[in-house]
Amino acid sequence: IKREGDDLVLRLKPTHDIAAALGRMKQPHQHLVGFALETNDETAHAQDKLRRKNLDFIVLNSLRDAGAGFRHDTNKVTIISENDIKEYPLKSKAEVAKDIVDELVAKVSSQRTTVKVAIEREQRLLAGSAERSNFNEVNGQKTKHLVDSSTVDC
């Protein structure tokens, strides 16, 4: 680089928004976590990203507190989901990572419980229907129908 004058200008070209692309193709059994570092209106901007990018939750990093963010072994984050905002105190980055994983595990566990309850309810409905019409007449003969129950693990 030839030095001409006191200032060098570096022009950056925006890349594709990978998180938004993943959010558009996310399947019901998949979970997507995003990260944000905002300089003003932190929570509002993070909530906007959460919705626009179809994230399950977003980890908002703080630079407002001493000891948080870059050049420190500690951080202070807020985990924001569609229905909840959890603010965490300043802690080691290893503890922050554990909090993020715990939040993801809770989300996956909650989904598994919801799916399991829905499957069990459907099985009860099918079983009740089968008990009421356990025998059907086909071509003049009575036939018995069995209900197959299965489980789904997400």
Tab-separated table of N, CA and C in Angstrom:
chain	number	residue	atom	x	y	z
A	1	ILE	N	0.856	-1.169	0.000
A	1	ILE	CA	0.000	0.000	0.000
A	1	ILE	C	0.904	1.235	0.000
A	2	LYS	N	0.682	2.046	-0.952
A	2	LYS	CA	1.435	3.304	-1.010
A	2	LYS	C	0.800	4.286	-0.038
A	3	ARG	N	1.611	4.937	0.703
A	3	ARG	CA	1.115	5.892	1.693
A	3	ARG	C	1.034	7.268	1.063
A	4	GLU	N	-0.174	7.673	0.878
A	4	GLU	CA	-0.433	9.013	0.340
A	4	GLU	C	-1.419	9.689	1.267
A	5	GLY	N	-1.019	10.683	1.958
A	5	GLY	CA	-1.896	11.354	2.904
A	5	GLY	C	-1.880	10.635	4.240
A	6	ASP	N	-2.723	11.096	5.150
A	6	ASP	CA	-2.734	10.552	6.506
A	6	ASP	C	-3.759	9.441	6.703
A	7	ASP	N	-4.793	9.393	5.887
A	7	ASP	CA	-5.884	8.447	6.114
A	7	ASP	C	-5.905	7.358	5.054
A	8	LEU	N	-6.197	6.159	5.509
A	8	LEU	CA	-6.467	5.046	4.597
A	8	LEU	C	-7.949	4.729	4.715
A	9	VAL	N	-8.604	4.464	3.617
A	9	VAL	CA	-10.025	4.149	3.621
A	9	VAL	C	-10.188	2.693	3.207
A	10	LEU	N	-10.907	1.963	4.005
A	10	LEU	CA	-11.191	0.564	3.728
A	10	LEU	C	-12.693	0.441	3.494
A	11	ARG	N	-13.080	0.040	2.299
A	11	ARG	CA	-14.492	-0.121	1.969
A	11	ARG	C	-14.864	-1.585	2.146
A	12	LEU	N	-15.943	-1.798	2.864
A	12	LEU	CA	-16.417	-3.153	3.126
A	12	LEU	C	-17.679	-3.420	2.325
A	13	LYS	N	-17.803	-4.631	1.867
A	13	LYS	CA	-18.985	-5.037	1.123
A	13	LYS	C	-19.792	-5.972	2.017
A	14	PRO	N	-21.084	-5.711	2.199
A	14	PRO	CA	-21.884	-6.592	3.067
A	14	PRO	C	-21.974	-8.007	2.500
A	15	THR	N	-21.984	-8.970	3.394
A	15	THR	CA	-22.147	-10.363	2.990
A	15	THR	C	-23.621	-10.739	3.102
A	16	HIS	N	-23.918	-11.956	2.733
A	16	HIS	CA	-25.272	-12.468	2.907
A	16	HIS	C	-25.529	-12.657	4.394
A	17	ASP	N	-26.771	-12.462	4.798
A	17	ASP	CA	-27.151	-12.634	6.192
A	17	ASP	C	-27.373	-14.128	6.446
A	18	ILE	N	-26.359	-14.782	6.992
A	18	ILE	CA	-26.400	-16.233	7.187
A	18	ILE	C	-27.492	-16.617	8.177
A	19	ALA	N	-27.607	-15.888	9.292
A	19	ALA	CA	-28.625	-16.215	10.299
A	19	ALA	C	-30.037	-16.105	9.706
A	20	ALA	N	-30.292	-15.071	8.928
A	20	ALA	CA	-31.612	-14.909	8.308
A	20	ALA	C	-31.892	-16.037	7.311
A	21	ALA	N	-30.883	-16.428	6.544
A	21	ALA	CA	-31.050	-17.525	5.583
A	21	ALA	C	-31.362	-18.829	6.317
A	22	LEU	N	-30.652	-19.093	7.408
A	22	LEU	CA	-30.927	-20.297	8.202
A	22	LEU	C	-32.324	-20.230	8.814
A	23	GLY	N	-32.726	-19.047	9.260
A	23	GLY	CA	-34.059	-18.878	9.831
A	23	GLY	C	-35.166	-19.155	8.834
A	24	ARG	N	-34.944	-18.801	7.572
A	24	ARG	CA	-35.956	-19.061	6.538
A	24	ARG	C	-36.095	-20.548	6.235
A	25	MET	N	-35.031	-21.313	6.385
A	25	MET	CA	-35.101	-22.745	6.052
A	25	MET	C	-35.227	-23.645	7.283
A	26	LYS	N	-35.323	-23.043	8.464
A	26	LYS	CA	-35.404	-23.809	9.713
A	26	LYS	C	-36.638	-24.703	9.734
A	27	GLN	N	-36.435	-25.952	10.119
A	27	GLN	CA	-37.516	-26.926	10.240
A	27	GLN	C	-38.041	-26.919	11.675
A	28	PRO	N	-39.255	-27.410	11.909
A	28	PRO	CA	-39.836	-27.380	13.260
A	28	PRO	C	-38.975	-28.063	14.333
A	29	HIS	N	-38.209	-29.067	13.966
A	29	HIS	CA	-37.394	-29.776	14.954
A	29	HIS	C	-36.026	-29.122	15.164
A	30	GLN	N	-35.736	-28.062	14.440
A	30	GLN	CA	-34.446	-27.390	14.543
A	30	GLN	C	-34.555	-26.136	15.406
A	31	HIS	N	-33.433	-25.762	16.016
A	31	HIS	CA	-33.384	-24.581	16.870
A	31	HIS	C	-32.258	-23.681	16.394
A	32	LEU	N	-32.500	-22.385	16.427
A	32	LEU	CA	-31.535	-21.416	15.939
A	32	LEU	C	-31.322	-20.338	17.000
A	33	VAL	N	-30.053	-20.144	17.369
A	33	VAL	CA	-29.672	-19.168	18.374
A	33	VAL	C	-28.844	-18.090	17.701
A	34	GLY	N	-29.145	-16.843	18.000
A	34	GLY	CA	-28.397	-15.724	17.449
A	34	GLY	C	-27.698	-14.946	18.548
A	35	PHE	N	-26.801	-14.073	18.130
A	35	PHE	CA	-26.048	-13.247	19.070
A	35	PHE	C	-26.113	-11.805	18.588
A	36	ALA	N	-26.152	-10.888	19.545
A	36	ALA	CA	-26.229	-9.472	19.204
A	36	ALA	C	-25.332	-8.668	20.136
A	37	LEU	N	-24.758	-7.636	19.581
A	37	LEU	CA	-24.016	-6.643	20.340
A	37	LEU	C	-24.507	-5.302	19.833
A	38	GLU	N	-25.294	-4.631	20.631
A	38	GLU	CA	-25.926	-3.378	20.214
A	38	GLU	C	-25.344	-2.219	21.011
A	39	THR	N	-25.335	-1.051	20.403
A	39	THR	CA	-24.784	0.118	21.080
A	39	THR	C	-25.866	1.044	21.627
A	40	ASN	N	-27.082	0.936	21.109
A	40	ASN	CA	-28.189	1.723	21.651
A	40	ASN	C	-29.483	0.941	21.471
A	41	ASP	N	-30.450	1.201	22.322
A	41	ASP	CA	-31.729	0.467	22.299
A	41	ASP	C	-31.483	-1.034	22.177
A	42	GLU	N	-30.601	-1.530	23.042
A	42	GLU	CA	-30.123	-2.914	22.928
A	42	GLU	C	-31.256	-3.930	22.857
A	43	THR	N	-32.170	-3.892	23.822
A	43	THR	CA	-33.232	-4.909	23.883
A	43	THR	C	-34.152	-4.814	22.676
A	44	ALA	N	-34.555	-3.612	22.304
A	44	ALA	CA	-35.460	-3.440	21.157
A	44	ALA	C	-34.818	-3.951	19.869
A	45	HIS	N	-33.551	-3.637	19.660
A	45	HIS	CA	-32.866	-4.096	18.445
A	45	HIS	C	-32.687	-5.622	18.452
A	46	ALA	N	-32.381	-6.178	19.618
A	46	ALA	CA	-32.229	-7.640	19.712
A	46	ALA	C	-33.561	-8.343	19.455
A	47	GLN	N	-34.657	-7.806	19.997
A	47	GLN	CA	-35.982	-8.401	19.755
A	47	GLN	C	-36.354	-8.324	18.279
A	48	ASP	N	-35.985	-7.245	17.623
A	48	ASP	CA	-36.236	-7.110	16.193
A	48	ASP	C	-35.467	-8.179	15.411
A	49	LYS	N	-34.193	-8.389	15.753
A	49	LYS	CA	-33.396	-9.436	15.096
A	49	LYS	C	-34.000	-10.817	15.338
A	50	LEU	N	-34.451	-11.055	16.560
A	50	LEU	CA	-35.068	-12.338	16.917
A	50	LEU	C	-36.216	-12.653	15.962
A	51	ARG	N	-37.088	-11.688	15.729
A	51	ARG	CA	-38.242	-11.889	14.849
A	51	ARG	C	-37.836	-11.978	13.373
A	52	ARG	N	-37.004	-11.042	12.920
A	52	ARG	CA	-36.630	-10.998	11.506
A	52	ARG	C	-35.878	-12.244	11.059
A	53	LYS	N	-35.082	-12.809	11.947
A	53	LYS	CA	-34.232	-13.935	11.566
A	53	LYS	C	-34.812	-15.283	11.987
A	54	ASN	N	-36.023	-15.265	12.580
A	54	ASN	CA	-36.704	-16.498	12.986
A	54	ASN	C	-35.849	-17.303	13.969
A	55	LEU	N	-35.318	-16.615	14.982
A	55	LEU	CA	-34.476	-17.263	15.988
A	55	LEU	C	-35.336	-17.795	17.126
A	56	ASP	N	-34.850	-18.822	17.796
A	56	ASP	CA	-35.526	-19.315	18.992
A	56	ASP	C	-35.201	-18.425	20.184
A	57	PHE	N	-33.962	-17.993	20.264
A	57	PHE	CA	-33.591	-16.956	21.211
A	57	PHE	C	-32.322	-16.273	20.744
A	58	ILE	N	-32.081	-15.107	21.327
A	58	ILE	CA	-30.906	-14.326	20.951
A	58	ILE	C	-30.158	-13.954	22.234
A	59	VAL	N	-28.844	-14.020	22.173
A	59	VAL	CA	-27.993	-13.673	23.304
A	59	VAL	C	-27.485	-12.255	23.066
A	60	LEU	N	-27.939	-11.348	23.901
A	60	LEU	CA	-27.539	-9.950	23.801
A	60	LEU	C	-26.339	-9.716	24.702
A	61	ASN	N	-25.217	-9.383	24.105
A	61	ASN	CA	-23.995	-9.082	24.854
A	61	ASN	C	-24.024	-7.628	25.290
A	62	SER	N	-23.470	-7.366	26.473
A	62	SER	CA	-23.468	-6.014	27.013
A	62	SER	C	-22.068	-5.431	26.993
A	63	LEU	N	-21.995	-4.180	26.614
A	63	LEU	CA	-20.738	-3.433	26.736
A	63	LEU	C	-20.894	-2.309	27.752
A	64	ARG	N	-22.067	-2.218	28.367
A	64	ARG	CA	-22.347	-1.117	29.288
A	64	ARG	C	-21.662	-1.287	30.639
A	65	ASP	N	-21.313	-2.505	31.005
A	65	ASP	CA	-20.776	-2.767	32.337
A	65	ASP	C	-19.277	-3.027	32.289
A	66	ALA	N	-18.579	-2.526	33.281
A	66	ALA	CA	-17.141	-2.776	33.386
A	66	ALA	C	-16.904	-4.276	33.516
A	67	GLY	N	-15.926	-4.775	32.795
A	67	GLY	CA	-15.586	-6.189	32.856
A	67	GLY	C	-16.364	-7.068	31.902
A	68	ALA	N	-17.254	-6.471	31.106
A	68	ALA	CA	-18.056	-7.258	30.171
A	68	ALA	C	-17.577	-7.014	28.745
A	69	GLY	N	-17.649	-8.058	27.924
A	69	GLY	CA	-17.357	-7.904	26.503
A	69	GLY	C	-15.938	-8.251	26.129
A	70	PHE	N	-15.379	-7.482	25.218
A	70	PHE	CA	-14.069	-7.765	24.657
A	70	PHE	C	-12.959	-7.501	25.672
A	71	ARG	N	-11.870	-8.212	25.494
A	71	ARG	CA	-10.667	-8.053	26.318
A	71	ARG	C	-10.892	-8.358	27.789
A	72	HIS	N	-11.903	-9.162	28.079
A	72	HIS	CA	-12.181	-9.578	29.460
A	72	HIS	C	-12.503	-11.074	29.439
A	73	ASP	N	-12.295	-11.705	30.574
A	73	ASP	CA	-12.667	-13.111	30.714
A	73	ASP	C	-14.084	-13.251	31.254
A	74	THR	N	-14.763	-12.139	31.388
A	74	THR	CA	-16.129	-12.142	31.901
A	74	THR	C	-17.051	-11.464	30.893
A	75	ASN	N	-18.346	-11.713	31.070
A	75	ASN	CA	-19.340	-11.104	30.191
A	75	ASN	C	-20.655	-10.995	30.934
A	76	LYS	N	-21.510	-10.123	30.460
A	76	LYS	CA	-22.859	-9.965	30.994
A	76	LYS	C	-23.803	-10.038	29.810
A	77	VAL	N	-24.731	-10.992	29.839
A	77	VAL	CA	-25.631	-11.187	28.703
A	77	VAL	C	-27.086	-11.163	29.155
A	78	THR	N	-27.932	-10.973	28.185
A	78	THR	CA	-29.373	-11.106	28.349
A	78	THR	C	-29.835	-12.082	27.277
A	79	ILE	N	-30.571	-13.110	27.680
A	79	ILE	CA	-31.108	-14.078	26.720
A	79	ILE	C	-32.575	-13.731	26.489
A	80	ILE	N	-32.883	-13.448	25.231
A	80	ILE	CA	-34.213	-12.981	24.858
A	80	ILE	C	-34.864	-14.006	23.936
A	81	SER	N	-36.056	-14.443	24.319
A	81	SER	CA	-36.854	-15.315	23.457
A	81	SER	C	-38.151	-14.588	23.141
A	82	GLU	N	-39.024	-15.244	22.421
A	82	GLU	CA	-40.285	-14.608	22.028
A	82	GLU	C	-41.095	-14.176	23.247
A	83	ASN	N	-41.056	-14.977	24.313
A	83	ASN	CA	-41.911	-14.715	25.470
A	83	ASN	C	-41.163	-14.378	26.754
A	84	ASP	N	-39.840	-14.240	26.698
A	84	ASP	CA	-39.094	-14.096	27.939
A	84	ASP	C	-37.816	-13.287	27.727
A	85	ILE	N	-37.423	-12.576	28.762
A	85	ILE	CA	-36.150	-11.864	28.789
A	85	ILE	C	-35.472	-12.226	30.111
A	86	LYS	N	-34.289	-12.833	30.018
A	86	LYS	CA	-33.539	-13.225	31.209
A	86	LYS	C	-32.218	-12.470	31.241
A	87	GLU	N	-32.049	-11.635	32.261
A	87	GLU	CA	-30.803	-10.900	32.423
A	87	GLU	C	-29.907	-11.669	33.383
A	88	TYR	N	-28.668	-11.862	33.002
A	88	TYR	CA	-27.700	-12.582	33.821
A	88	TYR	C	-26.673	-11.596	34.368
A	89	PRO	N	-26.157	-11.864	35.562
A	89	PRO	CA	-25.123	-10.984	36.121
A	89	PRO	C	-23.782	-11.213	35.423
A	90	LEU	N	-22.843	-10.342	35.700
A	90	LEU	CA	-21.484	-10.491	35.190
A	90	LEU	C	-20.919	-11.815	35.686
A	91	LYS	N	-20.396	-12.626	34.775
A	91	LYS	CA	-19.823	-13.928	35.151
A	91	LYS	C	-18.785	-14.328	34.129
A	92	SER	N	-18.078	-15.403	34.401
A	92	SER	CA	-17.040	-15.866	33.474
A	92	SER	C	-17.684	-16.265	32.150
A	93	LYS	N	-16.908	-16.188	31.096
A	93	LYS	CA	-17.427	-16.556	29.776
A	93	LYS	C	-17.771	-18.036	29.713
A	94	ALA	N	-17.081	-18.857	30.491
A	94	ALA	CA	-17.421	-20.287	30.559
A	94	ALA	C	-18.808	-20.466	31.187
A	95	GLU	N	-19.115	-19.685	32.217
A	95	GLU	CA	-20.434	-19.757	32.842
A	95	GLU	C	-21.516	-19.224	31.901
A	96	VAL	N	-21.187	-18.196	31.141
A	96	VAL	CA	-22.137	-17.670	30.150
A	96	VAL	C	-22.440	-18.744	29.102
A	97	ALA	N	-21.414	-19.439	28.642
A	97	ALA	CA	-21.612	-20.517	27.663
A	97	ALA	C	-22.534	-21.591	28.239
A	98	LYS	N	-22.348	-21.941	29.509
A	98	LYS	CA	-23.210	-22.933	30.159
A	98	LYS	C	-24.661	-22.437	30.203
A	99	ASP	N	-24.848	-21.145	30.517
A	99	ASP	CA	-26.206	-20.582	30.536
A	99	ASP	C	-26.873	-20.696	29.164
A	100	ILE	N	-26.118	-20.449	28.117
A	100	ILE	CA	-26.664	-20.533	26.754
A	100	ILE	C	-27.054	-21.968	26.431
A	101	VAL	N	-26.180	-22.919	26.762
A	101	VAL	CA	-26.487	-24.335	26.512
A	101	VAL	C	-27.684	-24.767	27.344
A	102	ASP	N	-27.748	-24.340	28.605
A	102	ASP	CA	-28.893	-24.681	29.459
A	102	ASP	C	-30.196	-24.154	28.870
A	103	GLU	N	-30.170	-22.957	28.340
A	103	GLU	CA	-31.362	-22.377	27.719
A	103	GLU	C	-31.793	-23.192	26.500
A	104	LEU	N	-30.833	-23.613	25.705
A	104	LEU	CA	-31.135	-24.429	24.527
A	104	LEU	C	-31.685	-25.791	24.928
A	105	VAL	N	-31.097	-26.405	25.937
A	105	VAL	CA	-31.586	-27.705	26.430
A	105	VAL	C	-33.025	-27.560	26.936
A	106	ALA	N	-33.309	-26.484	27.652
A	106	ALA	CA	-34.669	-26.255	28.150
A	106	ALA	C	-35.649	-26.110	26.987
A	107	LYS	N	-35.232	-25.419	25.941
A	107	LYS	CA	-36.082	-25.235	24.766
A	107	LYS	C	-36.371	-26.571	24.081
A	108	VAL	N	-35.332	-27.384	23.902
A	108	VAL	CA	-35.495	-28.691	23.254
A	108	VAL	C	-36.351	-29.602	24.129
A	109	SER	N	-36.091	-29.610	25.434
A	109	SER	CA	-36.870	-30.448	26.358
A	109	SER	C	-38.333	-30.050	26.345
A	110	SER	N	-38.601	-28.753	26.306
A	110	SER	CA	-39.970	-28.252	26.259
A	110	SER	C	-40.670	-28.724	24.992
A	111	GLN	N	-39.956	-28.685	23.867
A	111	GLN	CA	-40.544	-29.133	22.604
A	111	GLN	C	-40.830	-30.623	22.649
A	112	ARG	N	-39.897	-31.405	23.207
A	112	ARG	CA	-40.129	-32.853	23.310
A	112	ARG	C	-41.355	-33.149	24.137
A	113	THR	N	-41.517	-32.438	25.256
A	113	THR	CA	-42.682	-32.642	26.113
A	113	THR	C	-43.950	-32.301	25.360
A	114	THR	N	-43.946	-31.196	24.634
A	114	THR	CA	-45.123	-30.786	23.866
A	114	THR	C	-45.469	-31.824	22.808
A	115	VAL	N	-44.468	-32.320	22.087
A	115	VAL	CA	-44.698	-33.337	21.059
A	115	VAL	C	-45.217	-34.619	21.694
A	116	LYS	N	-44.618	-35.020	22.809
A	116	LYS	CA	-45.035	-36.259	23.476
A	116	LYS	C	-46.477	-36.149	23.956
A	117	VAL	N	-46.855	-35.019	24.560
A	117	VAL	CA	-48.227	-34.815	25.023
A	117	VAL	C	-49.191	-34.854	23.844
A	118	ALA	N	-48.843	-34.213	22.733
A	118	ALA	CA	-49.712	-34.215	21.556
A	118	ALA	C	-49.885	-35.628	21.000
A	119	ILE	N	-48.814	-36.403	20.974
A	119	ILE	CA	-48.881	-37.784	20.477
A	119	ILE	C	-49.738	-38.633	21.400
A	120	GLU	N	-49.541	-38.487	22.707
A	120	GLU	CA	-50.331	-39.273	23.661
A	120	GLU	C	-51.813	-38.930	23.554
A	121	ARG	N	-52.117	-37.639	23.382
A	121	ARG	CA	-53.517	-37.224	23.223
A	121	ARG	C	-54.116	-37.829	21.960
A	122	GLU	N	-53.365	-37.800	20.875
A	122	GLU	CA	-53.838	-38.379	19.619
A	122	GLU	C	-54.046	-39.886	19.768
A	123	GLN	N	-53.153	-40.543	20.476
A	123	GLN	CA	-53.291	-41.991	20.684
A	123	GLN	C	-54.537	-42.304	21.510
A	124	ARG	N	-54.810	-41.474	22.533
A	124	ARG	CA	-56.024	-41.690	23.341
A	124	ARG	C	-57.271	-41.502	22.477
A	125	LEU	N	-57.256	-40.485	21.620
A	125	LEU	CA	-58.399	-40.262	20.738
A	125	LEU	C	-58.593	-41.440	19.794
A	126	LEU	N	-57.490	-41.919	19.222
A	126	LEU	CA	-57.572	-43.068	18.322
A	126	LEU	C	-58.044	-44.310	19.057
A	127	ALA	N	-57.525	-44.523	20.264
A	127	ALA	CA	-57.921	-45.701	21.047
A	127	ALA	C	-59.392	-45.625	21.405
A	128	GLY	N	-59.873	-44.439	21.788
A	128	GLY	CA	-61.297	-44.268	22.104
A	128	GLY	C	-62.161	-44.520	20.895
A	129	SER	N	-61.727	-44.040	19.762
A	129	SER	CA	-62.454	-44.264	18.522
A	129	SER	C	-62.469	-45.747	18.179
A	130	ALA	N	-61.339	-46.417	18.420
A	130	ALA	CA	-61.252	-47.846	18.105
A	130	ALA	C	-62.130	-48.662	19.033
A	131	GLU	N	-62.215	-48.248	20.306
A	131	GLU	CA	-63.067	-48.981	21.249
A	131	GLU	C	-64.534	-48.853	20.860
A	132	ARG	N	-64.925	-47.670	20.401
A	132	ARG	CA	-66.324	-47.462	20.011
A	132	ARG	C	-66.679	-48.242	18.749
A	133	SER	N	-65.725	-48.355	17.853
A	133	SER	CA	-66.014	-49.075	16.613
A	133	SER	C	-64.952	-50.155	16.423
A	134	ASN	N	-64.791	-50.970	17.449
A	134	ASN	CA	-63.764	-52.002	17.420
A	134	ASN	C	-64.051	-53.033	16.329
A	135	PHE	N	-65.322	-53.266	16.058
A	135	PHE	CA	-65.681	-54.223	15.020
A	135	PHE	C	-66.412	-53.492	13.906
A	136	ASN	N	-66.000	-53.719	12.698
A	136	ASN	CA	-66.670	-53.153	11.532
A	136	ASN	C	-67.100	-54.296	10.627
A	137	GLU	N	-68.151	-54.038	9.880
A	137	GLU	CA	-68.610	-55.055	8.954
A	137	GLU	C	-68.071	-54.737	7.571
A	138	VAL	N	-67.318	-55.670	6.995
A	138	VAL	CA	-66.765	-55.510	5.669
A	138	VAL	C	-67.192	-56.733	4.854
A	139	ASN	N	-67.855	-56.500	3.734
A	139	ASN	CA	-68.338	-57.579	2.871
A	139	ASN	C	-69.142	-58.612	3.659
A	140	GLY	N	-69.976	-58.142	4.589
A	140	GLY	CA	-70.839	-59.048	5.334
A	140	GLY	C	-70.139	-59.756	6.482
A	141	GLN	N	-68.843	-59.506	6.707
A	141	GLN	CA	-68.136	-60.166	7.813
A	141	GLN	C	-67.652	-59.121	8.806
A	142	LYS	N	-67.677	-59.489	10.069
A	142	LYS	CA	-67.179	-58.578	11.097
A	142	LYS	C	-65.662	-58.678	11.157
A	143	THR	N	-65.016	-57.532	11.135
A	143	THR	CA	-63.553	-57.505	11.240
A	143	THR	C	-63.155	-56.628	12.418
A	144	LYS	N	-62.081	-57.009	13.072
A	144	LYS	CA	-61.595	-56.261	14.228
A	144	LYS	C	-60.422	-55.396	13.779
A	145	HIS	N	-60.423	-54.109	14.196
A	145	HIS	CA	-59.346	-53.195	13.863
A	145	HIS	C	-58.489	-52.951	15.101
A	146	LEU	N	-57.211	-53.039	14.933
A	146	LEU	CA	-56.282	-52.775	16.025
A	146	LEU	C	-55.670	-51.393	15.837
A	147	VAL	N	-55.484	-50.699	16.915
A	147	VAL	CA	-54.867	-49.381	16.886
A	147	VAL	C	-53.376	-49.546	17.136
A	148	ASP	N	-52.587	-49.035	16.217
A	148	ASP	CA	-51.134	-49.082	16.352
A	148	ASP	C	-50.674	-47.843	17.108
A	149	SER	N	-49.987	-48.046	18.229
A	149	SER	CA	-49.466	-46.886	18.951
A	149	SER	C	-47.967	-46.835	18.744
A	150	SER	N	-47.471	-45.623	18.540
A	150	SER	CA	-46.038	-45.455	18.342
A	150	SER	C	-45.601	-44.193	19.050
A	151	THR	N	-44.320	-44.077	19.283
A	151	THR	CA	-43.779	-42.878	19.923
A	151	THR	C	-42.818	-42.216	18.952
A	152	VAL	N	-42.677	-40.938	19.143
A	152	VAL	CA	-41.769	-40.148	18.328
A	152	VAL	C	-40.787	-39.459	19.246
A	153	ASP	N	-39.521	-39.584	18.944
A	153	ASP	CA	-38.482	-38.893	19.714
A	153	ASP	C	-37.921	-37.787	18.854
A	154	CYS	N	-37.966	-36.566	19.357
A	154	CYS	CA	-37.467	-35.413	18.588
A	154	CYS	C	-35.997	-35.244	18.800
